[in-house]
Amino acid sequence: MAQILDPLPPDYQNGIVCCYVNATSKIQVVRISNIPNWHFERVVFPGQRLVFESMPQGLLEVHTGMMASAILSDKIPCITLRIDMELNSTEDEDPEMVETNTDKELVELQR
């Protein structure tokens, strides 16, 4: 579930939904600081998936934690982390369940 605690400022209309996965074994801090009047920062644990909203021009900075410090390990354009939130209802359904439901309907019609 997405927890958007810092929504985009109201004057930004073209937000995108993004997903970042910490594929390392270390704790990371990610932040977006290049969008005026908005700052986004989260801790991402190893293996955790972070879903967030940003502007297409946002730049996600990934800081990987060490013992008493964090090193800037990557800068990722948010547009490359974009996920498509529009789902077709037929894509959502399990094909086996669709066939099973159709078979049940045919059985009921035959009775």
PDB file of N, CA and C in Angstrom:
ATOM      1  N   MET A   1       0.849  -1.172   0.000  1.00  0.00           N
ATOM      2  CA  MET A   1       0.000   0.000   0.000  1.00  0.00           C
ATOM      3  C   MET A   1       0.893   1.233   0.000  1.00  0.00           C
ATOM      4  N   ALA A   2       0.553   2.205  -0.814  1.00  0.00           N
ATOM      5  CA  ALA A   2       1.327   3.436  -0.882  1.00  0.00           C
ATOM      6  C   ALA A   2       0.975   4.334   0.296  1.00  0.00           C
ATOM      7  N   GLN A   3       1.992   4.845   0.944  1.00  0.00           N
ATOM      8  CA  GLN A   3       1.785   5.794   2.020  1.00  0.00           C
ATOM      9  C   GLN A   3       2.350   7.122   1.562  1.00  0.00           C
ATOM     10  N   ILE A   4       1.489   7.983   1.077  1.00  0.00           N
ATOM     11  CA  ILE A   4       1.942   9.268   0.572  1.00  0.00           C
ATOM     12  C   ILE A   4       1.717  10.288   1.679  1.00  0.00           C
ATOM     13  N   LEU A   5       2.760  10.500   2.488  1.00  0.00           N
ATOM     14  CA  LEU A   5       2.668  11.416   3.608  1.00  0.00           C
ATOM     15  C   LEU A   5       2.965  12.841   3.189  1.00  0.00           C
ATOM     16  N   ASP A   6       3.740  13.006   2.146  1.00  0.00           N
ATOM     17  CA  ASP A   6       4.098  14.325   1.640  1.00  0.00           C
ATOM     18  C   ASP A   6       3.559  14.467   0.225  1.00  0.00           C
ATOM     19  N   PRO A   7       2.262  14.769   0.092  1.00  0.00           N
ATOM     20  CA  PRO A   7       1.720  14.870  -1.269  1.00  0.00           C
ATOM     21  C   PRO A   7       2.387  16.008  -2.032  1.00  0.00           C
ATOM     22  N   LEU A   8       2.341  15.898  -3.340  1.00  0.00           N
ATOM     23  CA  LEU A   8       2.901  16.948  -4.180  1.00  0.00           C
ATOM     24  C   LEU A   8       2.159  18.249  -3.928  1.00  0.00           C
ATOM     25  N   PRO A   9       2.833  19.388  -4.086  1.00  0.00           N
ATOM     26  CA  PRO A   9       2.148  20.671  -3.930  1.00  0.00           C
ATOM     27  C   PRO A   9       0.966  20.774  -4.889  1.00  0.00           C
ATOM     28  N   PRO A  10      -0.101  21.488  -4.486  1.00  0.00           N
ATOM     29  CA  PRO A  10      -1.315  21.544  -5.310  1.00  0.00           C
ATOM     30  C   PRO A  10      -1.113  22.112  -6.714  1.00  0.00           C
ATOM     31  N   ASP A  11      -0.083  22.927  -6.924  1.00  0.00           N
ATOM     32  CA  ASP A  11       0.133  23.503  -8.256  1.00  0.00           C
ATOM     33  C   ASP A  11       0.796  22.519  -9.218  1.00  0.00           C
ATOM     34  N   TYR A  12       1.143  21.326  -8.751  1.00  0.00           N
ATOM     35  CA  TYR A  12       1.678  20.283  -9.618  1.00  0.00           C
ATOM     36  C   TYR A  12       0.554  19.333  -9.991  1.00  0.00           C
ATOM     37  N   GLN A  13       0.233  19.242 -11.271  1.00  0.00           N
ATOM     38  CA  GLN A  13      -0.912  18.459 -11.729  1.00  0.00           C
ATOM     39  C   GLN A  13      -0.529  17.125 -12.370  1.00  0.00           C
ATOM     40  N   ASN A  14       0.697  16.971 -12.815  1.00  0.00           N
ATOM     41  CA  ASN A  14       1.069  15.797 -13.602  1.00  0.00           C
ATOM     42  C   ASN A  14       1.936  14.820 -12.819  1.00  0.00           C
ATOM     43  N   GLY A  15       1.526  14.492 -11.617  1.00  0.00           N
ATOM     44  CA  GLY A  15       2.291  13.550 -10.816  1.00  0.00           C
ATOM     45  C   GLY A  15       2.258  12.152 -11.413  1.00  0.00           C
ATOM     46  N   ILE A  16       3.307  11.397 -11.152  1.00  0.00           N
ATOM     47  CA  ILE A  16       3.380  10.007 -11.605  1.00  0.00           C
ATOM     48  C   ILE A  16       3.580   9.111 -10.388  1.00  0.00           C
ATOM     49  N   VAL A  17       3.143   7.869 -10.478  1.00  0.00           N
ATOM     50  CA  VAL A  17       3.342   6.898  -9.412  1.00  0.00           C
ATOM     51  C   VAL A  17       4.578   6.080  -9.770  1.00  0.00           C
ATOM     52  N   CYS A  18       5.481   5.963  -8.799  1.00  0.00           N
ATOM     53  CA  CYS A  18       6.762   5.297  -9.028  1.00  0.00           C
ATOM     54  C   CYS A  18       6.964   4.173  -8.020  1.00  0.00           C
ATOM     55  N   CYS A  19       7.847   3.263  -8.351  1.00  0.00           N
ATOM     56  CA  CYS A  19       8.184   2.166  -7.458  1.00  0.00           C
ATOM     57  C   CYS A  19       9.692   1.969  -7.439  1.00  0.00           C
ATOM     58  N   TYR A  20      10.254   1.918  -6.236  1.00  0.00           N
ATOM     59  CA  TYR A  20      11.674   1.649  -6.057  1.00  0.00           C
ATOM     60  C   TYR A  20      11.823   0.454  -5.133  1.00  0.00           C
ATOM     61  N   VAL A  21      12.726  -0.459  -5.453  1.00  0.00           N
ATOM     62  CA  VAL A  21      12.978  -1.637  -4.628  1.00  0.00           C
ATOM     63  C   VAL A  21      14.424  -1.599  -4.157  1.00  0.00           C
ATOM     64  N   ASN A  22      14.622  -1.747  -2.851  1.00  0.00           N
ATOM     65  CA  ASN A  22      15.965  -1.837  -2.297  1.00  0.00           C
ATOM     66  C   ASN A  22      16.425  -3.285  -2.457  1.00  0.00           C
ATOM     67  N   ALA A  23      17.229  -3.530  -3.470  1.00  0.00           N
ATOM     68  CA  ALA A  23      17.686  -4.882  -3.763  1.00  0.00           C
ATOM     69  C   ALA A  23      19.016  -5.196  -3.075  1.00  0.00           C
ATOM     70  N   THR A  24      19.425  -4.342  -2.134  1.00  0.00           N
ATOM     71  CA  THR A  24      20.678  -4.574  -1.421  1.00  0.00           C
ATOM     72  C   THR A  24      20.394  -5.203  -0.058  1.00  0.00           C
ATOM     73  N   SER A  25      21.453  -5.492   0.669  1.00  0.00           N
ATOM     74  CA  SER A  25      21.306  -6.027   2.029  1.00  0.00           C
ATOM     75  C   SER A  25      21.518  -4.931   3.067  1.00  0.00           C
ATOM     76  N   LYS A  26      21.543  -3.685   2.619  1.00  0.00           N
ATOM     77  CA  LYS A  26      21.773  -2.553   3.522  1.00  0.00           C
ATOM     78  C   LYS A  26      20.565  -1.624   3.541  1.00  0.00           C
ATOM     79  N   ILE A  27      20.413  -0.888   4.626  1.00  0.00           N
ATOM     80  CA  ILE A  27      19.355   0.116   4.728  1.00  0.00           C
ATOM     81  C   ILE A  27      19.722   1.284   3.815  1.00  0.00           C
ATOM     82  N   GLN A  28      18.713   1.815   3.123  1.00  0.00           N
ATOM     83  CA  GLN A  28      18.931   2.962   2.251  1.00  0.00           C
ATOM     84  C   GLN A  28      18.007   4.107   2.647  1.00  0.00           C
ATOM     85  N   VAL A  29      18.452   5.316   2.376  1.00  0.00           N
ATOM     86  CA  VAL A  29      17.613   6.500   2.505  1.00  0.00           C
ATOM     87  C   VAL A  29      17.472   7.054   1.099  1.00  0.00           C
ATOM     88  N   VAL A  30      16.221   7.226   0.657  1.00  0.00           N
ATOM     89  CA  VAL A  30      15.981   7.795  -0.670  1.00  0.00           C
ATOM     90  C   VAL A  30      15.340   9.164  -0.495  1.00  0.00           C
ATOM     91  N   ARG A  31      15.687  10.071  -1.378  1.00  0.00           N
ATOM     92  CA  ARG A  31      15.100  11.415  -1.285  1.00  0.00           C
ATOM     93  C   ARG A  31      14.997  12.045  -2.655  1.00  0.00           C
ATOM     94  N   ILE A  32      14.016  12.927  -2.770  1.00  0.00           N
ATOM     95  CA  ILE A  32      13.854  13.757  -3.963  1.00  0.00           C
ATOM     96  C   ILE A  32      13.917  15.188  -3.459  1.00  0.00           C
ATOM     97  N   SER A  33      14.890  15.926  -3.926  1.00  0.00           N
ATOM     98  CA  SER A  33      15.042  17.298  -3.433  1.00  0.00           C
ATOM     99  C   SER A  33      15.127  18.324  -4.559  1.00  0.00           C
ATOM    100  N   ASN A  34      14.894  17.887  -5.796  1.00  0.00           N
ATOM    101  CA  ASN A  34      15.029  18.825  -6.911  1.00  0.00           C
ATOM    102  C   ASN A  34      13.695  19.417  -7.373  1.00  0.00           C
ATOM    103  N   ILE A  35      12.610  19.176  -6.641  1.00  0.00           N
ATOM    104  CA  ILE A  35      11.319  19.767  -6.991  1.00  0.00           C
ATOM    105  C   ILE A  35      11.055  20.925  -6.027  1.00  0.00           C
ATOM    106  N   PRO A  36      10.873  22.135  -6.556  1.00  0.00           N
ATOM    107  CA  PRO A  36      10.666  23.299  -5.691  1.00  0.00           C
ATOM    108  C   PRO A  36       9.442  23.141  -4.776  1.00  0.00           C
ATOM    109  N   ASN A  37       9.576  23.612  -3.556  1.00  0.00           N
ATOM    110  CA  ASN A  37       8.510  23.617  -2.543  1.00  0.00           C
ATOM    111  C   ASN A  37       8.075  22.218  -2.111  1.00  0.00           C
ATOM    112  N   TRP A  38       8.941  21.228  -2.310  1.00  0.00           N
ATOM    113  CA  TRP A  38       8.590  19.866  -1.910  1.00  0.00           C
ATOM    114  C   TRP A  38       9.862  19.089  -1.648  1.00  0.00           C
ATOM    115  N   HIS A  39       9.838  18.304  -0.582  1.00  0.00           N
ATOM    116  CA  HIS A  39      10.982  17.448  -0.249  1.00  0.00           C
ATOM    117  C   HIS A  39      10.444  16.092   0.163  1.00  0.00           C
ATOM    118  N   PHE A  40      10.987  15.046  -0.406  1.00  0.00           N
ATOM    119  CA  PHE A  40      10.554  13.682  -0.136  1.00  0.00           C
ATOM    120  C   PHE A  40      11.752  12.896   0.365  1.00  0.00           C
ATOM    121  N   GLU A  41      11.570  12.199   1.496  1.00  0.00           N
ATOM    122  CA  GLU A  41      12.658  11.385   2.042  1.00  0.00           C
ATOM    123  C   GLU A  41      12.076  10.203   2.790  1.00  0.00           C
ATOM    124  N   ARG A  42      12.602   9.004   2.521  1.00  0.00           N
ATOM    125  CA  ARG A  42      12.127   7.785   3.177  1.00  0.00           C
ATOM    126  C   ARG A  42      13.295   6.845   3.446  1.00  0.00           C
ATOM    127  N   VAL A  43      13.138   6.027   4.480  1.00  0.00           N
ATOM    128  CA  VAL A  43      14.064   4.934   4.751  1.00  0.00           C
ATOM    129  C   VAL A  43      13.500   3.698   4.066  1.00  0.00           C
ATOM    130  N   VAL A  44      14.358   2.969   3.350  1.00  0.00           N
ATOM    131  CA  VAL A  44      13.933   1.762   2.642  1.00  0.00           C
ATOM    132  C   VAL A  44      14.808   0.604   3.138  1.00  0.00           C
ATOM    133  N   PHE A  45      14.167  -0.374   3.747  1.00  0.00           N
ATOM    134  CA  PHE A  45      14.888  -1.514   4.301  1.00  0.00           C
ATOM    135  C   PHE A  45      15.224  -2.523   3.207  1.00  0.00           C
ATOM    136  N   PRO A  46      16.207  -3.401   3.452  1.00  0.00           N
ATOM    137  CA  PRO A  46      16.579  -4.398   2.441  1.00  0.00           C
ATOM    138  C   PRO A  46      15.370  -5.211   1.976  1.00  0.00           C
ATOM    139  N   GLY A  47      15.209  -5.310   0.670  1.00  0.00           N
ATOM    140  CA  GLY A  47      14.109  -6.065   0.086  1.00  0.00           C
ATOM    141  C   GLY A  47      12.780  -5.333   0.056  1.00  0.00           C
ATOM    142  N   GLN A  48      12.707  -4.166   0.651  1.00  0.00           N
ATOM    143  CA  GLN A  48      11.442  -3.421   0.711  1.00  0.00           C
ATOM    144  C   GLN A  48      11.153  -2.727  -0.615  1.00  0.00           C
ATOM    145  N   ARG A  49       9.863  -2.660  -0.946  1.00  0.00           N
ATOM    146  CA  ARG A  49       9.383  -1.967  -2.136  1.00  0.00           C
ATOM    147  C   ARG A  49       8.733  -0.665  -1.680  1.00  0.00           C
ATOM    148  N   LEU A  50       9.107   0.445  -2.278  1.00  0.00           N
ATOM    149  CA  LEU A  50       8.566   1.752  -1.936  1.00  0.00           C
ATOM    150  C   LEU A  50       7.783   2.288  -3.122  1.00  0.00           C
ATOM    151  N   VAL A  51       6.497   2.553  -2.917  1.00  0.00           N
ATOM    152  CA  VAL A  51       5.649   3.154  -3.943  1.00  0.00           C
ATOM    153  C   VAL A  51       5.400   4.593  -3.521  1.00  0.00           C
ATOM    154  N   PHE A  52       5.626   5.521  -4.426  1.00  0.00           N
ATOM    155  CA  PHE A  52       5.519   6.942  -4.085  1.00  0.00           C
ATOM    156  C   PHE A  52       5.081   7.742  -5.303  1.00  0.00           C
ATOM    157  N   GLU A  53       4.671   8.976  -5.045  1.00  0.00           N
ATOM    158  CA  GLU A  53       4.265   9.889  -6.115  1.00  0.00           C
ATOM    159  C   GLU A  53       5.337  10.950  -6.296  1.00  0.00           C
ATOM    160  N   SER A  54       5.606  11.291  -7.551  1.00  0.00           N
ATOM    161  CA  SER A  54       6.605  12.306  -7.859  1.00  0.00           C
ATOM    162  C   SER A  54       6.207  13.021  -9.144  1.00  0.00           C
ATOM    163  N   MET A  55       7.001  13.989  -9.495  1.00  0.00           N
ATOM    164  CA  MET A  55       6.871  14.632 -10.792  1.00  0.00           C
ATOM    165  C   MET A  55       7.801  13.907 -11.767  1.00  0.00           C
ATOM    166  N   PRO A  56       7.489  13.903 -13.061  1.00  0.00           N
ATOM    167  CA  PRO A  56       8.346  13.208 -14.029  1.00  0.00           C
ATOM    168  C   PRO A  56       9.800  13.690 -14.002  1.00  0.00           C
ATOM    169  N   GLN A  57      10.022  14.958 -13.662  1.00  0.00           N
ATOM    170  CA  GLN A  57      11.389  15.484 -13.635  1.00  0.00           C
ATOM    171  C   GLN A  57      12.099  15.225 -12.303  1.00  0.00           C
ATOM    172  N   GLY A  58      11.425  14.552 -11.378  1.00  0.00           N
ATOM    173  CA  GLY A  58      12.040  14.239 -10.086  1.00  0.00           C
ATOM    174  C   GLY A  58      13.258  13.339 -10.243  1.00  0.00           C
ATOM    175  N   LEU A  59      14.224  13.518  -9.352  1.00  0.00           N
ATOM    176  CA  LEU A  59      15.441  12.722  -9.359  1.00  0.00           C
ATOM    177  C   LEU A  59      15.582  12.063  -7.990  1.00  0.00           C
ATOM    178  N   LEU A  60      15.474  10.738  -7.950  1.00  0.00           N
ATOM    179  CA  LEU A  60      15.554   9.990  -6.697  1.00  0.00           C
ATOM    180  C   LEU A  60      17.017   9.744  -6.348  1.00  0.00           C
ATOM    181  N   GLU A  61      17.455  10.291  -5.222  1.00  0.00           N
ATOM    182  CA  GLU A  61      18.814  10.055  -4.728  1.00  0.00           C
ATOM    183  C   GLU A  61      18.757   8.869  -3.786  1.00  0.00           C
ATOM    184  N   VAL A  62      19.640   7.917  -3.976  1.00  0.00           N
ATOM    185  CA  VAL A  62      19.692   6.721  -3.135  1.00  0.00           C
ATOM    186  C   VAL A  62      20.969   6.779  -2.311  1.00  0.00           C
ATOM    187  N   HIS A  63      20.807   6.841  -0.990  1.00  0.00           N
ATOM    188  CA  HIS A  63      21.932   6.876  -0.063  1.00  0.00           C
ATOM    189  C   HIS A  63      21.967   5.541   0.666  1.00  0.00           C
ATOM    190  N   THR A  64      23.068   4.820   0.516  1.00  0.00           N
ATOM    191  CA  THR A  64      23.199   3.505   1.140  1.00  0.00           C
ATOM    192  C   THR A  64      23.897   3.653   2.478  1.00  0.00           C
ATOM    193  N   GLY A  65      23.274   3.092   3.510  1.00  0.00           N
ATOM    194  CA  GLY A  65      23.768   3.247   4.869  1.00  0.00           C
ATOM    195  C   GLY A  65      24.920   2.333   5.205  1.00  0.00           C
ATOM    196  N   MET A  66      25.905   2.897   5.873  1.00  0.00           N
ATOM    197  CA  MET A  66      27.016   2.144   6.432  1.00  0.00           C
ATOM    198  C   MET A  66      26.910   2.266   7.958  1.00  0.00           C
ATOM    199  N   MET A  67      27.956   1.932   8.667  1.00  0.00           N
ATOM    200  CA  MET A  67      27.915   1.915  10.121  1.00  0.00           C
ATOM    201  C   MET A  67      27.471   3.256  10.712  1.00  0.00           C
ATOM    202  N   ALA A  68      28.115   4.325  10.387  1.00  0.00           N
ATOM    203  CA  ALA A  68      27.733   5.627  10.939  1.00  0.00           C
ATOM    204  C   ALA A  68      27.656   6.685   9.852  1.00  0.00           C
ATOM    205  N   SER A  69      27.403   6.253   8.624  1.00  0.00           N
ATOM    206  CA  SER A  69      27.357   7.204   7.521  1.00  0.00           C
ATOM    207  C   SER A  69      26.469   6.664   6.409  1.00  0.00           C
ATOM    208  N   ALA A  70      26.263   7.490   5.429  1.00  0.00           N
ATOM    209  CA  ALA A  70      25.526   7.063   4.236  1.00  0.00           C
ATOM    210  C   ALA A  70      26.243   7.635   3.023  1.00  0.00           C
ATOM    211  N   ILE A  71      26.341   6.830   1.993  1.00  0.00           N
ATOM    212  CA  ILE A  71      27.036   7.222   0.774  1.00  0.00           C
ATOM    213  C   ILE A  71      26.015   7.345  -0.350  1.00  0.00           C
ATOM    214  N   LEU A  72      26.075   8.449  -1.081  1.00  0.00           N
ATOM    215  CA  LEU A  72      25.204   8.610  -2.253  1.00  0.00           C
ATOM    216  C   LEU A  72      25.621   7.567  -3.281  1.00  0.00           C
ATOM    217  N   SER A  73      24.771   6.556  -3.466  1.00  0.00           N
ATOM    218  CA  SER A  73      25.150   5.456  -4.342  1.00  0.00           C
ATOM    219  C   SER A  73      24.500   5.515  -5.710  1.00  0.00           C
ATOM    220  N   ASP A  74      23.432   6.309  -5.860  1.00  0.00           N
ATOM    221  CA  ASP A  74      22.769   6.361  -7.164  1.00  0.00           C
ATOM    222  C   ASP A  74      21.850   7.566  -7.242  1.00  0.00           C
ATOM    223  N   LYS A  75      21.617   8.035  -8.459  1.00  0.00           N
ATOM    224  CA  LYS A  75      20.602   9.050  -8.761  1.00  0.00           C
ATOM    225  C   LYS A  75      19.782   8.494  -9.911  1.00  0.00           C
ATOM    226  N   ILE A  76      18.484   8.327  -9.690  1.00  0.00           N
ATOM    227  CA  ILE A  76      17.619   7.677 -10.670  1.00  0.00           C
ATOM    228  C   ILE A  76      16.510   8.640 -11.086  1.00  0.00           C
ATOM    229  N   PRO A  77      16.342   8.925 -12.372  1.00  0.00           N
ATOM    230  CA  PRO A  77      15.214   9.748 -12.813  1.00  0.00           C
ATOM    231  C   PRO A  77      13.897   9.035 -12.483  1.00  0.00           C
ATOM    232  N   CYS A  78      12.988   9.746 -11.843  1.00  0.00           N
ATOM    233  CA  CYS A  78      11.717   9.139 -11.427  1.00  0.00           C
ATOM    234  C   CYS A  78      10.906   8.611 -12.609  1.00  0.00           C
ATOM    235  N   ILE A  79      11.065   9.226 -13.764  1.00  0.00           N
ATOM    236  CA  ILE A  79      10.311   8.774 -14.936  1.00  0.00           C
ATOM    237  C   ILE A  79      10.656   7.323 -15.273  1.00  0.00           C
ATOM    238  N   THR A  80      11.879   6.872 -14.940  1.00  0.00           N
ATOM    239  CA  THR A  80      12.253   5.487 -15.214  1.00  0.00           C
ATOM    240  C   THR A  80      11.680   4.520 -14.181  1.00  0.00           C
ATOM    241  N   LEU A  81      11.205   5.050 -13.054  1.00  0.00           N
ATOM    242  CA  LEU A  81      10.607   4.219 -11.999  1.00  0.00           C
ATOM    243  C   LEU A  81       9.085   4.205 -12.080  1.00  0.00           C
ATOM    244  N   ARG A  82       8.543   4.859 -13.082  1.00  0.00           N
ATOM    245  CA  ARG A  82       7.090   4.995 -13.223  1.00  0.00           C
ATOM    246  C   ARG A  82       6.420   3.639 -13.381  1.00  0.00           C
ATOM    247  N   ILE A  83       5.266   3.487 -12.709  1.00  0.00           N
ATOM    248  CA  ILE A  83       4.459   2.280 -12.884  1.00  0.00           C
ATOM    249  C   ILE A  83       3.111   2.684 -13.451  1.00  0.00           C
ATOM    250  N   ASP A  84       2.533   1.806 -14.242  1.00  0.00           N
ATOM    251  CA  ASP A  84       1.242   2.067 -14.873  1.00  0.00           C
ATOM    252  C   ASP A  84       0.151   1.665 -13.906  1.00  0.00           C
ATOM    253  N   MET A  85      -0.675   2.617 -13.498  1.00  0.00           N
ATOM    254  CA  MET A  85      -1.725   2.359 -12.523  1.00  0.00           C
ATOM    255  C   MET A  85      -3.045   1.977 -13.170  1.00  0.00           C
ATOM    256  N   GLU A  86      -3.154   2.090 -14.499  1.00  0.00           N
ATOM    257  CA  GLU A  86      -4.396   1.731 -15.170  1.00  0.00           C
ATOM    258  C   GLU A  86      -4.394   0.237 -15.449  1.00  0.00           C
ATOM    259  N   LEU A  87      -5.390  -0.451 -14.922  1.00  0.00           N
ATOM    260  CA  LEU A  87      -5.491  -1.885 -15.141  1.00  0.00           C
ATOM    261  C   LEU A  87      -6.751  -2.198 -15.919  1.00  0.00           C
ATOM    262  N   ASN A  88      -6.617  -3.049 -16.878  1.00  0.00           N
ATOM    263  CA  ASN A  88      -7.766  -3.523 -17.623  1.00  0.00           C
ATOM    264  C   ASN A  88      -8.436  -4.600 -16.776  1.00  0.00           C
ATOM    265  N   SER A  89      -9.736  -4.556 -16.622  1.00  0.00           N
ATOM    266  CA  SER A  89     -10.422  -5.500 -15.738  1.00  0.00           C
ATOM    267  C   SER A  89     -10.216  -6.943 -16.178  1.00  0.00           C
ATOM    268  N   THR A  90     -10.038  -7.204 -17.472  1.00  0.00           N
ATOM    269  CA  THR A  90      -9.826  -8.584 -17.910  1.00  0.00           C
ATOM    270  C   THR A  90      -8.419  -9.054 -17.568  1.00  0.00           C
ATOM    271  N   GLU A  91      -7.446  -8.132 -17.475  1.00  0.00           N
ATOM    272  CA  GLU A  91      -6.093  -8.498 -17.083  1.00  0.00           C
ATOM    273  C   GLU A  91      -6.035  -8.851 -15.613  1.00  0.00           C
ATOM    274  N   ASP A  92      -6.944  -8.286 -14.834  1.00  0.00           N
ATOM    275  CA  ASP A  92      -6.974  -8.502 -13.392  1.00  0.00           C
ATOM    276  C   ASP A  92      -7.451  -9.897 -13.025  1.00  0.00           C
ATOM    277  N   GLU A  93      -8.260 -10.480 -13.877  1.00  0.00           N
ATOM    278  CA  GLU A  93      -8.891 -11.750 -13.547  1.00  0.00           C
ATOM    279  C   GLU A  93      -7.961 -12.907 -13.821  1.00  0.00           C
ATOM    280  N   ASP A  94      -8.058 -13.921 -13.014  1.00  0.00           N
ATOM    281  CA  ASP A  94      -7.286 -15.139 -13.193  1.00  0.00           C
ATOM    282  C   ASP A  94      -7.933 -15.932 -14.331  1.00  0.00           C
ATOM    283  N   PRO A  95      -7.185 -16.299 -15.383  1.00  0.00           N
ATOM    284  CA  PRO A  95      -7.779 -17.008 -16.517  1.00  0.00           C
ATOM    285  C   PRO A  95      -8.481 -18.301 -16.111  1.00  0.00           C
ATOM    286  N   GLU A  96      -7.945 -19.008 -15.136  1.00  0.00           N
ATOM    287  CA  GLU A  96      -8.579 -20.252 -14.692  1.00  0.00           C
ATOM    288  C   GLU A  96      -9.931 -19.973 -14.058  1.00  0.00           C
ATOM    289  N   MET A  97     -10.004 -18.873 -13.301  1.00  0.00           N
ATOM    290  CA  MET A  97     -11.267 -18.525 -12.655  1.00  0.00           C
ATOM    291  C   MET A  97     -12.310 -18.119 -13.696  1.00  0.00           C
ATOM    292  N   VAL A  98     -11.875 -17.432 -14.747  1.00  0.00           N
ATOM    293  CA  VAL A  98     -12.810 -17.031 -15.795  1.00  0.00           C
ATOM    294  C   VAL A  98     -13.395 -18.267 -16.450  1.00  0.00           C
ATOM    295  N   GLU A  99     -12.540 -19.241 -16.774  1.00  0.00           N
ATOM    296  CA  GLU A  99     -13.018 -20.472 -17.394  1.00  0.00           C
ATOM    297  C   GLU A  99     -13.942 -21.231 -16.450  1.00  0.00           C
ATOM    298  N   THR A 100     -13.577 -21.295 -15.186  1.00  0.00           N
ATOM    299  CA  THR A 100     -14.396 -22.003 -14.203  1.00  0.00           C
ATOM    300  C   THR A 100     -15.766 -21.352 -14.078  1.00  0.00           C
ATOM    301  N   ASN A 101     -15.787 -20.026 -14.017  1.00  0.00           N
ATOM    302  CA  ASN A 101     -17.066 -19.330 -13.912  1.00  0.00           C
ATOM    303  C   ASN A 101     -17.908 -19.574 -15.155  1.00  0.00           C
ATOM    304  N   THR A 102     -17.283 -19.573 -16.327  1.00  0.00           N
ATOM    305  CA  THR A 102     -18.012 -19.818 -17.569  1.00  0.00           C
ATOM    306  C   THR A 102     -18.567 -21.234 -17.574  1.00  0.00           C
ATOM    307  N   ASP A 103     -17.777 -22.208 -17.130  1.00  0.00           N
ATOM    308  CA  ASP A 103     -18.227 -23.601 -17.071  1.00  0.00           C
ATOM    309  C   ASP A 103     -19.397 -23.741 -16.101  1.00  0.00           C
ATOM    310  N   LYS A 104     -19.357 -23.060 -14.982  1.00  0.00           N
ATOM    311  CA  LYS A 104     -20.455 -23.133 -14.011  1.00  0.00           C
ATOM    312  C   LYS A 104     -21.732 -22.544 -14.605  1.00  0.00           C
ATOM    313  N   GLU A 105     -21.566 -21.438 -15.332  1.00  0.00           N
ATOM    314  CA  GLU A 105     -22.732 -20.826 -15.968  1.00  0.00           C
ATOM    315  C   GLU A 105     -23.337 -21.765 -17.002  1.00  0.00           C
ATOM    316  N   LEU A 106     -22.488 -22.466 -17.770  1.00  0.00           N
ATOM    317  CA  LEU A 106     -22.991 -23.410 -18.764  1.00  0.00           C
ATOM    318  C   LEU A 106     -23.723 -24.575 -18.097  1.00  0.00           C
ATOM    319  N   VAL A 107     -23.196 -25.048 -16.979  1.00  0.00           N
ATOM    320  CA  VAL A 107     -23.846 -26.133 -16.254  1.00  0.00           C
ATOM    321  C   VAL A 107     -25.228 -25.700 -15.767  1.00  0.00           C
ATOM    322  N   GLU A 108     -25.281 -24.457 -15.246  1.00  0.00           N
ATOM    323  CA  GLU A 108     -26.559 -23.936 -14.753  1.00  0.00           C
ATOM    324  C   GLU A 108     -27.539 -23.747 -15.890  1.00  0.00           C
ATOM    325  N   LEU A 109     -27.065 -23.331 -17.076  1.00  0.00           N
ATOM    326  CA  LEU A 109     -27.951 -23.146 -18.212  1.00  0.00           C
ATOM    327  C   LEU A 109     -28.487 -24.476 -18.729  1.00  0.00           C
ATOM    328  N   GLN A 110     -27.690 -25.534 -18.637  1.00  0.00           N
ATOM    329  CA  GLN A 110     -28.109 -26.848 -19.116  1.00  0.00           C
ATOM    330  C   GLN A 110     -29.190 -27.434 -18.222  1.00  0.00           C
ATOM    331  N   ARG A 111     -29.231 -27.061 -16.962  1.00  0.00           N
ATOM    332  CA  ARG A 111     -30.240 -27.607 -16.037  1.00  0.00           C
ATOM    333  C   ARG A 111     -31.548 -27.057 -16.357  1.00  0.00           C
TER     334      ARG A 111
END
